[in-house]
């Protein structure tokens, strides 16, 4: 009996200790904390080779990952203090508004509609919407895409541009990620995948797709990639703009370009100037 009481008491103490630890660690995990031993949550894509990719080993690679790692460094966080969070195209504004992540570097184009909900640092890359088709496809410049089966992603500017300007009468299939569109292209379910050339080049160069696909090279839009932050977080915004400026001037930006776009043979545009959007 006595023993049972002691056990119950120590269980209660243990429960309290566990609760206290849980509290402590959630404080530390606060994405708003500035460095020290804490973590920072950063939104990226998980399925875009060359930009934001979760490798089978569990590590992360890509240009956005390198930009985000550099930026997090300037905010006071070492690479092992970064917690990568998948932010799919349609989830990005909400992830920032809710505070799920401190910032997002996920092929995230700056535009007026999104600026109503979030703030953007940058731009840090200029890409262009393009089409990825099968190697033997006759879809090219001048092809009327109305009536064609196109695949893009929900919540992307790519899907929006198709519906508004590129081909309002296209048969547009929307998935939650581009990897699903690539599978649809491979199986013949769609005629083309449309999104930024940077993303399409990354997929086309994958070993498993070698010599299967080609980019049409159409430059259908200007996509100015920004780093998204919560609306009104001007302190973080300024720090990220400073970090991006330094990333270009100290050569780290070019290094990240060579490392991530080199293998895909993606001919990127020169580094944009901070605050200068190419319309
Ligand atoms: N850059 C475009 C966008 O932000 C397309 C790529 C994406 O969906 O992430 O919508």
PDB file of C-alpha atoms and ligand atoms in Angstrom:
ATOM      1  CA  UNK A   1       0.000   0.000   0.000  1.00  0.00           C
ATOM      2  CA  UNK A   2       2.730   2.372   1.087  1.00  0.00           C
ATOM      3  CA  UNK A   3       4.715   1.437  -1.953  1.00  0.00           C
ATOM      4  CA  UNK A   4       1.711   2.032  -4.216  1.00  0.00           C
ATOM      5  CA  UNK A   5       1.297   5.549  -2.812  1.00  0.00           C
ATOM      6  CA  UNK A   6       4.936   6.401  -3.379  1.00  0.00           C
ATOM      7  CA  UNK A   7       4.696   5.087  -6.899  1.00  0.00           C
ATOM      8  CA  UNK A   8       1.596   7.162  -7.593  1.00  0.00           C
ATOM      9  CA  UNK A   9       3.275  10.236  -6.156  1.00  0.00           C
ATOM     10  CA  UNK A  10       6.401   9.768  -8.214  1.00  0.00           C
ATOM     11  CA  UNK A  11       4.277   9.162 -11.300  1.00  0.00           C
ATOM     12  CA  UNK A  12       2.621  12.517 -10.653  1.00  0.00           C
ATOM     13  CA  UNK A  13       6.021  14.185 -10.283  1.00  0.00           C
ATOM     14  CA  UNK A  14       7.178  12.525 -13.476  1.00  0.00           C
ATOM     15  CA  UNK A  15       4.058  13.702 -15.311  1.00  0.00           C
ATOM     16  CA  UNK A  16       4.721  17.255 -14.143  1.00  0.00           C
ATOM     17  CA  UNK A  17       8.328  17.019 -15.236  1.00  0.00           C
ATOM     18  CA  UNK A  18       7.306  15.748 -18.658  1.00  0.00           C
ATOM     19  CA  UNK A  19       4.765  18.552 -18.977  1.00  0.00           C
ATOM     20  CA  UNK A  20       7.379  21.128 -17.979  1.00  0.00           C
ATOM     21  CA  UNK A  21       9.846  19.737 -20.501  1.00  0.00           C
ATOM     22  CA  UNK A  22       7.212  19.779 -23.226  1.00  0.00           C
ATOM     23  CA  UNK A  23       6.476  23.427 -22.434  1.00  0.00           C
ATOM     24  CA  UNK A  24      10.139  24.294 -22.442  1.00  0.00           C
ATOM     25  CA  UNK A  25      10.806  22.649 -25.762  1.00  0.00           C
ATOM     26  CA  UNK A  26       7.788  24.221 -27.413  1.00  0.00           C
ATOM     27  CA  UNK A  27       9.085  27.613 -26.276  1.00  0.00           C
ATOM     28  CA  UNK A  28      12.424  26.789 -27.802  1.00  0.00           C
ATOM     29  CA  UNK A  29      10.748  25.680 -30.988  1.00  0.00           C
ATOM     30  CA  UNK A  30       9.048  29.009 -31.333  1.00  0.00           C
ATOM     31  CA  UNK A  31       9.836  30.055 -34.875  1.00  0.00           C
ATOM     32  CA  UNK A  32       9.836  33.637 -33.663  1.00  0.00           C
ATOM     33  CA  UNK A  33      12.799  33.194 -31.338  1.00  0.00           C
ATOM     34  CA  UNK A  34      16.057  34.610 -32.602  1.00  0.00           C
ATOM     35  CA  UNK A  35      18.784  32.024 -32.648  1.00  0.00           C
ATOM     36  CA  UNK A  36      20.378  30.635 -29.522  1.00  0.00           C
ATOM     37  CA  UNK A  37      19.435  27.011 -29.074  1.00  0.00           C
ATOM     38  CA  UNK A  38      16.024  27.347 -30.735  1.00  0.00           C
ATOM     39  CA  UNK A  39      14.681  26.123 -34.012  1.00  0.00           C
ATOM     40  CA  UNK A  40      13.325  28.021 -36.974  1.00  0.00           C
ATOM     41  CA  UNK A  41      10.596  26.596 -39.157  1.00  0.00           C
ATOM     42  CA  UNK A  42      11.076  27.222 -42.844  1.00  0.00           C
ATOM     43  CA  UNK A  43       8.643  26.408 -45.645  1.00  0.00           C
ATOM     44  CA  UNK A  44       9.943  24.795 -48.839  1.00  0.00           C
ATOM     45  CA  UNK A  45       8.717  22.392 -51.505  1.00  0.00           C
ATOM     46  CA  UNK A  46       9.531  18.715 -50.957  1.00  0.00           C
ATOM     47  CA  UNK A  47       9.003  17.401 -54.512  1.00  0.00           C
ATOM     48  CA  UNK A  48      10.845  19.798 -56.822  1.00  0.00           C
ATOM     49  CA  UNK A  49      14.315  18.553 -57.836  1.00  0.00           C
ATOM     50  CA  UNK A  50      16.910  21.348 -58.022  1.00  0.00           C
ATOM     51  CA  UNK A  51      14.720  23.722 -55.969  1.00  0.00           C
ATOM     52  CA  UNK A  52      13.228  22.056 -52.928  1.00  0.00           C
ATOM     53  CA  UNK A  53      13.514  18.307 -52.615  1.00  0.00           C
ATOM     54  CA  UNK A  54      13.299  15.871 -49.737  1.00  0.00           C
ATOM     55  CA  UNK A  55      15.841  13.194 -50.631  1.00  0.00           C
ATOM     56  CA  UNK A  56      15.140   9.520 -49.887  1.00  0.00           C
ATOM     57  CA  UNK A  57      17.830   9.804 -47.170  1.00  0.00           C
ATOM     58  CA  UNK A  58      15.719  12.462 -45.436  1.00  0.00           C
ATOM     59  CA  UNK A  59      18.061  15.349 -46.272  1.00  0.00           C
ATOM     60  CA  UNK A  60      16.996  18.373 -48.301  1.00  0.00           C
ATOM     61  CA  UNK A  61      18.456  19.842 -51.476  1.00  0.00           C
ATOM     62  CA  UNK A  62      17.845  22.582 -54.009  1.00  0.00           C
ATOM     63  CA  UNK A  63      18.315  26.258 -54.744  1.00  0.00           C
ATOM     64  CA  UNK A  64      15.473  27.301 -52.421  1.00  0.00           C
ATOM     65  CA  UNK A  65      16.953  25.137 -49.677  1.00  0.00           C
ATOM     66  CA  UNK A  66      20.330  26.868 -50.119  1.00  0.00           C
ATOM     67  CA  UNK A  67      18.751  30.337 -50.189  1.00  0.00           C
ATOM     68  CA  UNK A  68      16.716  29.517 -47.081  1.00  0.00           C
ATOM     69  CA  UNK A  69      19.744  28.076 -45.279  1.00  0.00           C
ATOM     70  CA  UNK A  70      21.745  31.225 -46.042  1.00  0.00           C
ATOM     71  CA  UNK A  71      18.898  33.483 -44.914  1.00  0.00           C
ATOM     72  CA  UNK A  72      18.330  31.461 -41.732  1.00  0.00           C
ATOM     73  CA  UNK A  73      22.070  31.786 -41.053  1.00  0.00           C
ATOM     74  CA  UNK A  74      21.791  35.566 -41.199  1.00  0.00           C
ATOM     75  CA  UNK A  75      18.806  35.383 -38.825  1.00  0.00           C
ATOM     76  CA  UNK A  76      21.057  33.542 -36.372  1.00  0.00           C
ATOM     77  CA  UNK A  77      20.207  29.886 -37.024  1.00  0.00           C
ATOM     78  CA  UNK A  78      22.662  27.154 -37.924  1.00  0.00           C
ATOM     79  CA  UNK A  79      21.599  24.565 -40.541  1.00  0.00           C
ATOM     80  CA  UNK A  80      20.834  21.993 -37.826  1.00  0.00           C
ATOM     81  CA  UNK A  81      18.426  24.461 -36.207  1.00  0.00           C
ATOM     82  CA  UNK A  82      16.235  24.571 -39.302  1.00  0.00           C
ATOM     83  CA  UNK A  83      13.062  22.541 -39.299  1.00  0.00           C
ATOM     84  CA  UNK A  84      11.908  22.110 -42.903  1.00  0.00           C
ATOM     85  CA  UNK A  85       8.152  22.216 -43.417  1.00  0.00           C
ATOM     86  CA  UNK A  86       6.457  21.306 -46.693  1.00  0.00           C
ATOM     87  CA  UNK A  87       4.469  24.254 -48.029  1.00  0.00           C
ATOM     88  CA  UNK A  88       2.580  23.247 -51.161  1.00  0.00           C
ATOM     89  CA  UNK A  89       1.576  25.938 -53.634  1.00  0.00           C
ATOM     90  CA  UNK A  90      -1.972  26.317 -52.328  1.00  0.00           C
ATOM     91  CA  UNK A  91      -0.936  26.317 -48.648  1.00  0.00           C
ATOM     92  CA  UNK A  92       1.697  29.061 -48.574  1.00  0.00           C
ATOM     93  CA  UNK A  93      -0.338  32.135 -47.600  1.00  0.00           C
ATOM     94  CA  UNK A  94      -2.131  30.229 -44.852  1.00  0.00           C
ATOM     95  CA  UNK A  95       1.086  28.706 -43.501  1.00  0.00           C
ATOM     96  CA  UNK A  96       2.486  32.216 -43.053  1.00  0.00           C
ATOM     97  CA  UNK A  97      -0.710  33.754 -41.637  1.00  0.00           C
ATOM     98  CA  UNK A  98      -1.055  30.941 -39.109  1.00  0.00           C
ATOM     99  CA  UNK A  99       2.600  31.235 -38.119  1.00  0.00           C
ATOM    100  CA  UNK A 100       3.362  27.617 -39.062  1.00  0.00           C
ATOM    101  CA  UNK A 101       6.642  28.831 -40.540  1.00  0.00           C
ATOM    102  CA  UNK A 102       8.807  31.912 -40.094  1.00  0.00           C
ATOM    103  CA  UNK A 103       9.461  32.293 -43.809  1.00  0.00           C
ATOM    104  CA  UNK A 104       8.907  30.478 -47.096  1.00  0.00           C
ATOM    105  CA  UNK A 105      11.334  29.920 -49.965  1.00  0.00           C
ATOM    106  CA  UNK A 106       9.327  27.688 -52.278  1.00  0.00           C
ATOM    107  CA  UNK A 107       9.361  28.881 -55.913  1.00  0.00           C
ATOM    108  CA  UNK A 108       6.975  31.506 -54.552  1.00  0.00           C
ATOM    109  CA  UNK A 109       6.197  34.208 -57.122  1.00  0.00           C
ATOM    110  CA  UNK A 110       5.543  37.720 -55.901  1.00  0.00           C
ATOM    111  CA  UNK A 111       2.212  39.080 -57.134  1.00  0.00           C
ATOM    112  CA  UNK A 112      -0.385  41.637 -56.044  1.00  0.00           C
ATOM    113  CA  UNK A 113      -3.001  39.083 -55.021  1.00  0.00           C
ATOM    114  CA  UNK A 114      -0.586  37.333 -52.656  1.00  0.00           C
ATOM    115  CA  UNK A 115       0.715  40.661 -51.359  1.00  0.00           C
ATOM    116  CA  UNK A 116      -2.737  41.261 -49.859  1.00  0.00           C
ATOM    117  CA  UNK A 117      -2.067  38.348 -47.515  1.00  0.00           C
ATOM    118  CA  UNK A 118       1.715  38.085 -47.053  1.00  0.00           C
ATOM    119  CA  UNK A 119       4.853  40.187 -47.449  1.00  0.00           C
ATOM    120  CA  UNK A 120       7.718  39.284 -49.767  1.00  0.00           C
ATOM    121  CA  UNK A 121      11.446  39.831 -49.482  1.00  0.00           C
ATOM    122  CA  UNK A 122      13.427  39.683 -52.710  1.00  0.00           C
ATOM    123  CA  UNK A 123      13.071  38.878 -55.525  1.00  0.00           C
ATOM    124  CA  UNK A 124      15.962  36.400 -55.548  1.00  0.00           C
ATOM    125  CA  UNK A 125      15.302  34.645 -58.886  1.00  0.00           C
ATOM    126  CA  UNK A 126      13.499  35.400 -62.125  1.00  0.00           C
ATOM    127  CA  UNK A 127      11.963  32.372 -63.835  1.00  0.00           C
ATOM    128  CA  UNK A 128       9.469  32.034 -66.690  1.00  0.00           C
ATOM    129  CA  UNK A 129       6.455  29.849 -67.174  1.00  0.00           C
ATOM    130  CA  UNK A 130       7.047  27.142 -69.756  1.00  0.00           C
ATOM    131  CA  UNK A 131       5.739  23.789 -70.951  1.00  0.00           C
ATOM    132  CA  UNK A 132       7.269  20.370 -70.447  1.00  0.00           C
ATOM    133  CA  UNK A 133       6.272  17.859 -73.113  1.00  0.00           C
ATOM    134  CA  UNK A 134       7.351  14.421 -74.255  1.00  0.00           C
ATOM    135  CA  UNK A 135      10.448  14.382 -76.460  1.00  0.00           C
ATOM    136  CA  UNK A 136       8.472  13.412 -79.555  1.00  0.00           C
ATOM    137  CA  UNK A 137       5.656  15.946 -78.918  1.00  0.00           C
ATOM    138  CA  UNK A 138       4.823  18.484 -81.631  1.00  0.00           C
ATOM    139  CA  UNK A 139       3.618  21.067 -79.090  1.00  0.00           C
ATOM    140  CA  UNK A 140       5.867  24.099 -79.577  1.00  0.00           C
ATOM    141  CA  UNK A 141       5.826  27.874 -79.989  1.00  0.00           C
ATOM    142  CA  UNK A 142       2.658  28.899 -81.776  1.00  0.00           C
ATOM    143  CA  UNK A 143       0.732  25.739 -80.883  1.00  0.00           C
ATOM    144  CA  UNK A 144      -2.779  26.615 -79.746  1.00  0.00           C
ATOM    145  CA  UNK A 145      -3.011  25.172 -76.261  1.00  0.00           C
ATOM    146  CA  UNK A 146      -6.783  25.572 -76.056  1.00  0.00           C
ATOM    147  CA  UNK A 147      -8.237  22.082 -76.049  1.00  0.00           C
ATOM    148  CA  UNK A 148      -4.911  20.534 -74.986  1.00  0.00           C
ATOM    149  CA  UNK A 149      -4.659  18.567 -71.782  1.00  0.00           C
ATOM    150  CA  UNK A 150      -2.423  20.597 -69.491  1.00  0.00           C
ATOM    151  CA  UNK A 151      -1.362  19.814 -65.952  1.00  0.00           C
ATOM    152  CA  UNK A 152      -0.462  22.314 -63.260  1.00  0.00           C
ATOM    153  CA  UNK A 153      -0.801  22.833 -59.529  1.00  0.00           C
ATOM    154  CA  UNK A 154      -3.660  24.267 -57.490  1.00  0.00           C
ATOM    155  CA  UNK A 155      -2.846  27.674 -56.058  1.00  0.00           C
ATOM    156  CA  UNK A 156      -0.022  28.343 -58.512  1.00  0.00           C
ATOM    157  CA  UNK A 157       0.361  31.335 -60.796  1.00  0.00           C
ATOM    158  CA  UNK A 158       0.970  28.764 -63.553  1.00  0.00           C
ATOM    159  CA  UNK A 159      -2.572  27.381 -63.313  1.00  0.00           C
ATOM    160  CA  UNK A 160      -3.986  30.888 -62.997  1.00  0.00           C
ATOM    161  CA  UNK A 161      -2.115  32.127 -66.080  1.00  0.00           C
ATOM    162  CA  UNK A 162      -3.456  29.212 -68.145  1.00  0.00           C
ATOM    163  CA  UNK A 163      -7.033  30.036 -67.184  1.00  0.00           C
ATOM    164  CA  UNK A 164      -6.685  33.810 -67.531  1.00  0.00           C
ATOM    165  CA  UNK A 165      -4.450  34.328 -70.531  1.00  0.00           C
ATOM    166  CA  UNK A 166      -2.447  31.429 -71.957  1.00  0.00           C
ATOM    167  CA  UNK A 167      -5.262  29.056 -72.908  1.00  0.00           C
ATOM    168  CA  UNK A 168      -8.602  29.652 -71.136  1.00  0.00           C
ATOM    169  CA  UNK A 169     -10.132  26.724 -73.022  1.00  0.00           C
ATOM    170  CA  UNK A 170      -7.397  24.250 -72.221  1.00  0.00           C
ATOM    171  CA  UNK A 171      -8.390  21.090 -70.416  1.00  0.00           C
ATOM    172  CA  UNK A 172      -6.541  21.929 -67.203  1.00  0.00           C
ATOM    173  CA  UNK A 173      -5.860  19.219 -64.661  1.00  0.00           C
ATOM    174  CA  UNK A 174      -4.734  20.557 -61.284  1.00  0.00           C
ATOM    175  CA  UNK A 175      -2.838  18.514 -58.708  1.00  0.00           C
ATOM    176  CA  UNK A 176      -1.350  19.514 -55.374  1.00  0.00           C
ATOM    177  CA  UNK A 177       2.253  19.086 -56.532  1.00  0.00           C
ATOM    178  CA  UNK A 178       4.249  19.062 -59.762  1.00  0.00           C
ATOM    179  CA  UNK A 179       5.552  15.533 -59.229  1.00  0.00           C
ATOM    180  CA  UNK A 180       1.979  14.323 -59.769  1.00  0.00           C
ATOM    181  CA  UNK A 181       1.793  16.267 -63.044  1.00  0.00           C
ATOM    182  CA  UNK A 182       5.063  14.703 -64.209  1.00  0.00           C
ATOM    183  CA  UNK A 183       3.623  11.235 -63.569  1.00  0.00           C
ATOM    184  CA  UNK A 184       0.548  12.209 -65.624  1.00  0.00           C
ATOM    185  CA  UNK A 185       2.785  13.394 -68.484  1.00  0.00           C
ATOM    186  CA  UNK A 186       4.776  10.183 -68.411  1.00  0.00           C
ATOM    187  CA  UNK A 187       1.651   8.034 -68.531  1.00  0.00           C
ATOM    188  CA  UNK A 188       0.207  10.079 -71.385  1.00  0.00           C
ATOM    189  CA  UNK A 189      -2.745  11.324 -69.329  1.00  0.00           C
ATOM    190  CA  UNK A 190      -1.819  14.929 -70.204  1.00  0.00           C
ATOM    191  CA  UNK A 191      -0.135  16.598 -73.216  1.00  0.00           C
ATOM    192  CA  UNK A 192       2.033  18.993 -71.191  1.00  0.00           C
ATOM    193  CA  UNK A 193       2.960  20.134 -67.697  1.00  0.00           C
ATOM    194  CA  UNK A 194       3.081  23.874 -67.270  1.00  0.00           C
ATOM    195  CA  UNK A 195       4.921  25.850 -64.626  1.00  0.00           C
ATOM    196  CA  UNK A 196       8.228  27.699 -64.161  1.00  0.00           C
ATOM    197  CA  UNK A 197      11.077  26.638 -66.474  1.00  0.00           C
ATOM    198  CA  UNK A 198      13.320  26.331 -63.388  1.00  0.00           C
ATOM    199  CA  UNK A 199      11.062  23.611 -61.978  1.00  0.00           C
ATOM    200  CA  UNK A 200      10.513  21.812 -65.284  1.00  0.00           C
ATOM    201  CA  UNK A 201      14.267  21.710 -66.027  1.00  0.00           C
ATOM    202  CA  UNK A 202      14.841  20.058 -62.663  1.00  0.00           C
ATOM    203  CA  UNK A 203      12.379  17.275 -63.406  1.00  0.00           C
ATOM    204  CA  UNK A 204      13.556  16.784 -66.995  1.00  0.00           C
ATOM    205  CA  UNK A 205      17.141  16.172 -65.837  1.00  0.00           C
ATOM    206  CA  UNK A 206      16.241  13.438 -63.341  1.00  0.00           C
ATOM    207  CA  UNK A 207      17.884  10.100 -64.167  1.00  0.00           C
ATOM    208  CA  UNK A 208      14.533   8.362 -64.241  1.00  0.00           C
ATOM    209  CA  UNK A 209      13.205  10.766 -66.893  1.00  0.00           C
ATOM    210  CA  UNK A 210      16.426  11.127 -68.922  1.00  0.00           C
ATOM    211  CA  UNK A 211      15.675  11.789 -72.608  1.00  0.00           C
ATOM    212  CA  UNK A 212      11.922  11.453 -72.128  1.00  0.00           C
ATOM    213  CA  UNK A 213      10.869  15.116 -71.915  1.00  0.00           C
ATOM    214  CA  UNK A 214      11.774  18.507 -73.367  1.00  0.00           C
ATOM    215  CA  UNK A 215      11.028  22.125 -72.457  1.00  0.00           C
ATOM    216  CA  UNK A 216       9.195  24.130 -75.107  1.00  0.00           C
ATOM    217  CA  UNK A 217      11.161  27.315 -74.226  1.00  0.00           C
ATOM    218  CA  UNK A 218       8.178  29.656 -74.437  1.00  0.00           C
ATOM    219  CA  UNK A 219       8.776  32.218 -71.623  1.00  0.00           C
ATOM    220  CA  UNK A 220       5.041  32.578 -71.045  1.00  0.00           C
ATOM    221  CA  UNK A 221       5.396  34.824 -67.962  1.00  0.00           C
ATOM    222  CA  UNK A 222       7.813  36.440 -65.540  1.00  0.00           C
ATOM    223  CA  UNK A 223       7.934  34.720 -62.165  1.00  0.00           C
ATOM    224  CA  UNK A 224       9.793  36.769 -59.563  1.00  0.00           C
ATOM    225  CA  UNK A 225      10.610  34.473 -56.651  1.00  0.00           C
ATOM    226  CA  UNK A 226      10.264  36.101 -53.261  1.00  0.00           C
ATOM    227  CA  UNK A 227      10.784  34.938 -49.697  1.00  0.00           C
ATOM    228  CA  UNK A 228       7.366  35.048 -48.062  1.00  0.00           C
ATOM    229  CA  UNK A 229       6.924  36.290 -44.505  1.00  0.00           C
ATOM    230  CA  UNK A 230       3.897  36.954 -42.342  1.00  0.00           C
ATOM    231  CA  UNK A 231       2.123  40.172 -43.295  1.00  0.00           C
ATOM    232  CA  UNK A 232       3.445  43.015 -41.171  1.00  0.00           C
ATOM    233  CA  UNK A 233       6.634  41.266 -40.012  1.00  0.00           C
ATOM    234  CA  UNK A 234       8.768  44.135 -41.250  1.00  0.00           C
ATOM    235  CA  UNK A 235      11.729  43.335 -38.984  1.00  0.00           C
ATOM    236  CA  UNK A 236      12.160  39.871 -40.517  1.00  0.00           C
ATOM    237  CA  UNK A 237      11.477  41.255 -43.979  1.00  0.00           C
ATOM    238  CA  UNK A 238      14.316  43.756 -43.684  1.00  0.00           C
ATOM    239  CA  UNK A 239      16.749  41.158 -42.348  1.00  0.00           C
ATOM    240  CA  UNK A 240      15.896  38.789 -45.205  1.00  0.00           C
ATOM    241  CA  UNK A 241      16.330  41.499 -47.835  1.00  0.00           C
ATOM    242  CA  UNK A 242      19.737  42.312 -46.331  1.00  0.00           C
ATOM    243  CA  UNK A 243      20.631  38.610 -46.321  1.00  0.00           C
ATOM    244  CA  UNK A 244      19.634  38.199 -49.983  1.00  0.00           C
ATOM    245  CA  UNK A 245      21.681  41.265 -50.962  1.00  0.00           C
ATOM    246  CA  UNK A 246      24.729  39.803 -49.203  1.00  0.00           C
ATOM    247  CA  UNK A 247      24.100  36.380 -50.688  1.00  0.00           C
ATOM    248  CA  UNK A 248      24.491  37.889 -54.151  1.00  0.00           C
ATOM    249  CA  UNK A 249      27.448  40.159 -53.322  1.00  0.00           C
ATOM    250  CA  UNK A 250      29.540  37.521 -51.530  1.00  0.00           C
ATOM    251  CA  UNK A 251      29.166  34.974 -54.341  1.00  0.00           C
ATOM    252  CA  UNK A 252      26.974  32.511 -52.432  1.00  0.00           C
ATOM    253  CA  UNK A 253      24.026  33.117 -54.762  1.00  0.00           C
ATOM    254  CA  UNK A 254      26.072  32.173 -57.851  1.00  0.00           C
ATOM    255  CA  UNK A 255      27.483  29.137 -56.035  1.00  0.00           C
ATOM    256  CA  UNK A 256      23.960  27.951 -55.230  1.00  0.00           C
ATOM    257  CA  UNK A 257      22.927  28.548 -58.863  1.00  0.00           C
ATOM    258  CA  UNK A 258      25.854  26.516 -60.212  1.00  0.00           C
ATOM    259  CA  UNK A 259      25.327  23.700 -57.748  1.00  0.00           C
ATOM    260  CA  UNK A 260      21.581  23.342 -58.244  1.00  0.00           C
ATOM    261  CA  UNK A 261      20.866  24.499 -61.802  1.00  0.00           C
ATOM    262  CA  UNK A 262      24.106  23.274 -63.373  1.00  0.00           C
ATOM    263  CA  UNK A 263      23.099  19.594 -63.378  1.00  0.00           C
ATOM    264  CA  UNK A 264      19.709  20.486 -64.924  1.00  0.00           C
ATOM    265  CA  UNK A 265      21.427  22.668 -67.541  1.00  0.00           C
ATOM    266  CA  UNK A 266      18.960  25.427 -66.596  1.00  0.00           C
ATOM    267  CA  UNK A 267      20.035  28.774 -68.010  1.00  0.00           C
ATOM    268  CA  UNK A 268      18.835  31.120 -65.300  1.00  0.00           C
ATOM    269  CA  UNK A 269      18.461  34.885 -65.485  1.00  0.00           C
ATOM    270  CA  UNK A 270      21.054  37.046 -63.678  1.00  0.00           C
ATOM    271  CA  UNK A 271      20.481  37.834 -60.002  1.00  0.00           C
ATOM    272  CA  UNK A 272      17.599  40.289 -59.618  1.00  0.00           C
ATOM    273  CA  UNK A 273      17.987  43.513 -57.643  1.00  0.00           C
ATOM    274  CA  UNK A 274      16.139  43.512 -54.355  1.00  0.00           C
ATOM    275  CA  UNK A 275      12.817  45.307 -54.717  1.00  0.00           C
ATOM    276  CA  UNK A 276      12.878  45.230 -58.521  1.00  0.00           C
ATOM    277  CA  UNK A 277      10.052  43.142 -59.895  1.00  0.00           C
ATOM    278  CA  UNK A 278      10.166  42.307 -63.604  1.00  0.00           C
ATOM    279  CA  UNK A 279       6.575  42.622 -64.826  1.00  0.00           C
TER     280      UNK A 279
HETATM  281  N1  LIG B   1       6.176  30.280 -59.156  1.00  0.00           N
HETATM  282  C1  LIG B   1       4.821  29.888 -59.367  1.00  0.00           C
HETATM  283  C2  LIG B   1       3.968  30.186 -58.149  1.00  0.00           C
HETATM  284  O1  LIG B   1       4.443  30.698 -57.181  1.00  0.00           O
HETATM  285  C3  LIG B   1       4.695  28.431 -59.760  1.00  0.00           C
HETATM  286  C4  LIG B   1       5.487  27.481 -58.933  1.00  0.00           C
HETATM  287  C5  LIG B   1       4.767  27.029 -57.680  1.00  0.00           C
HETATM  288  O2  LIG B   1       3.591  26.633 -57.761  1.00  0.00           O
HETATM  289  O3  LIG B   1       5.403  27.034 -56.632  1.00  0.00           O
HETATM  290  O4  LIG B   1       2.789  29.925 -58.144  1.00  0.00           O
END
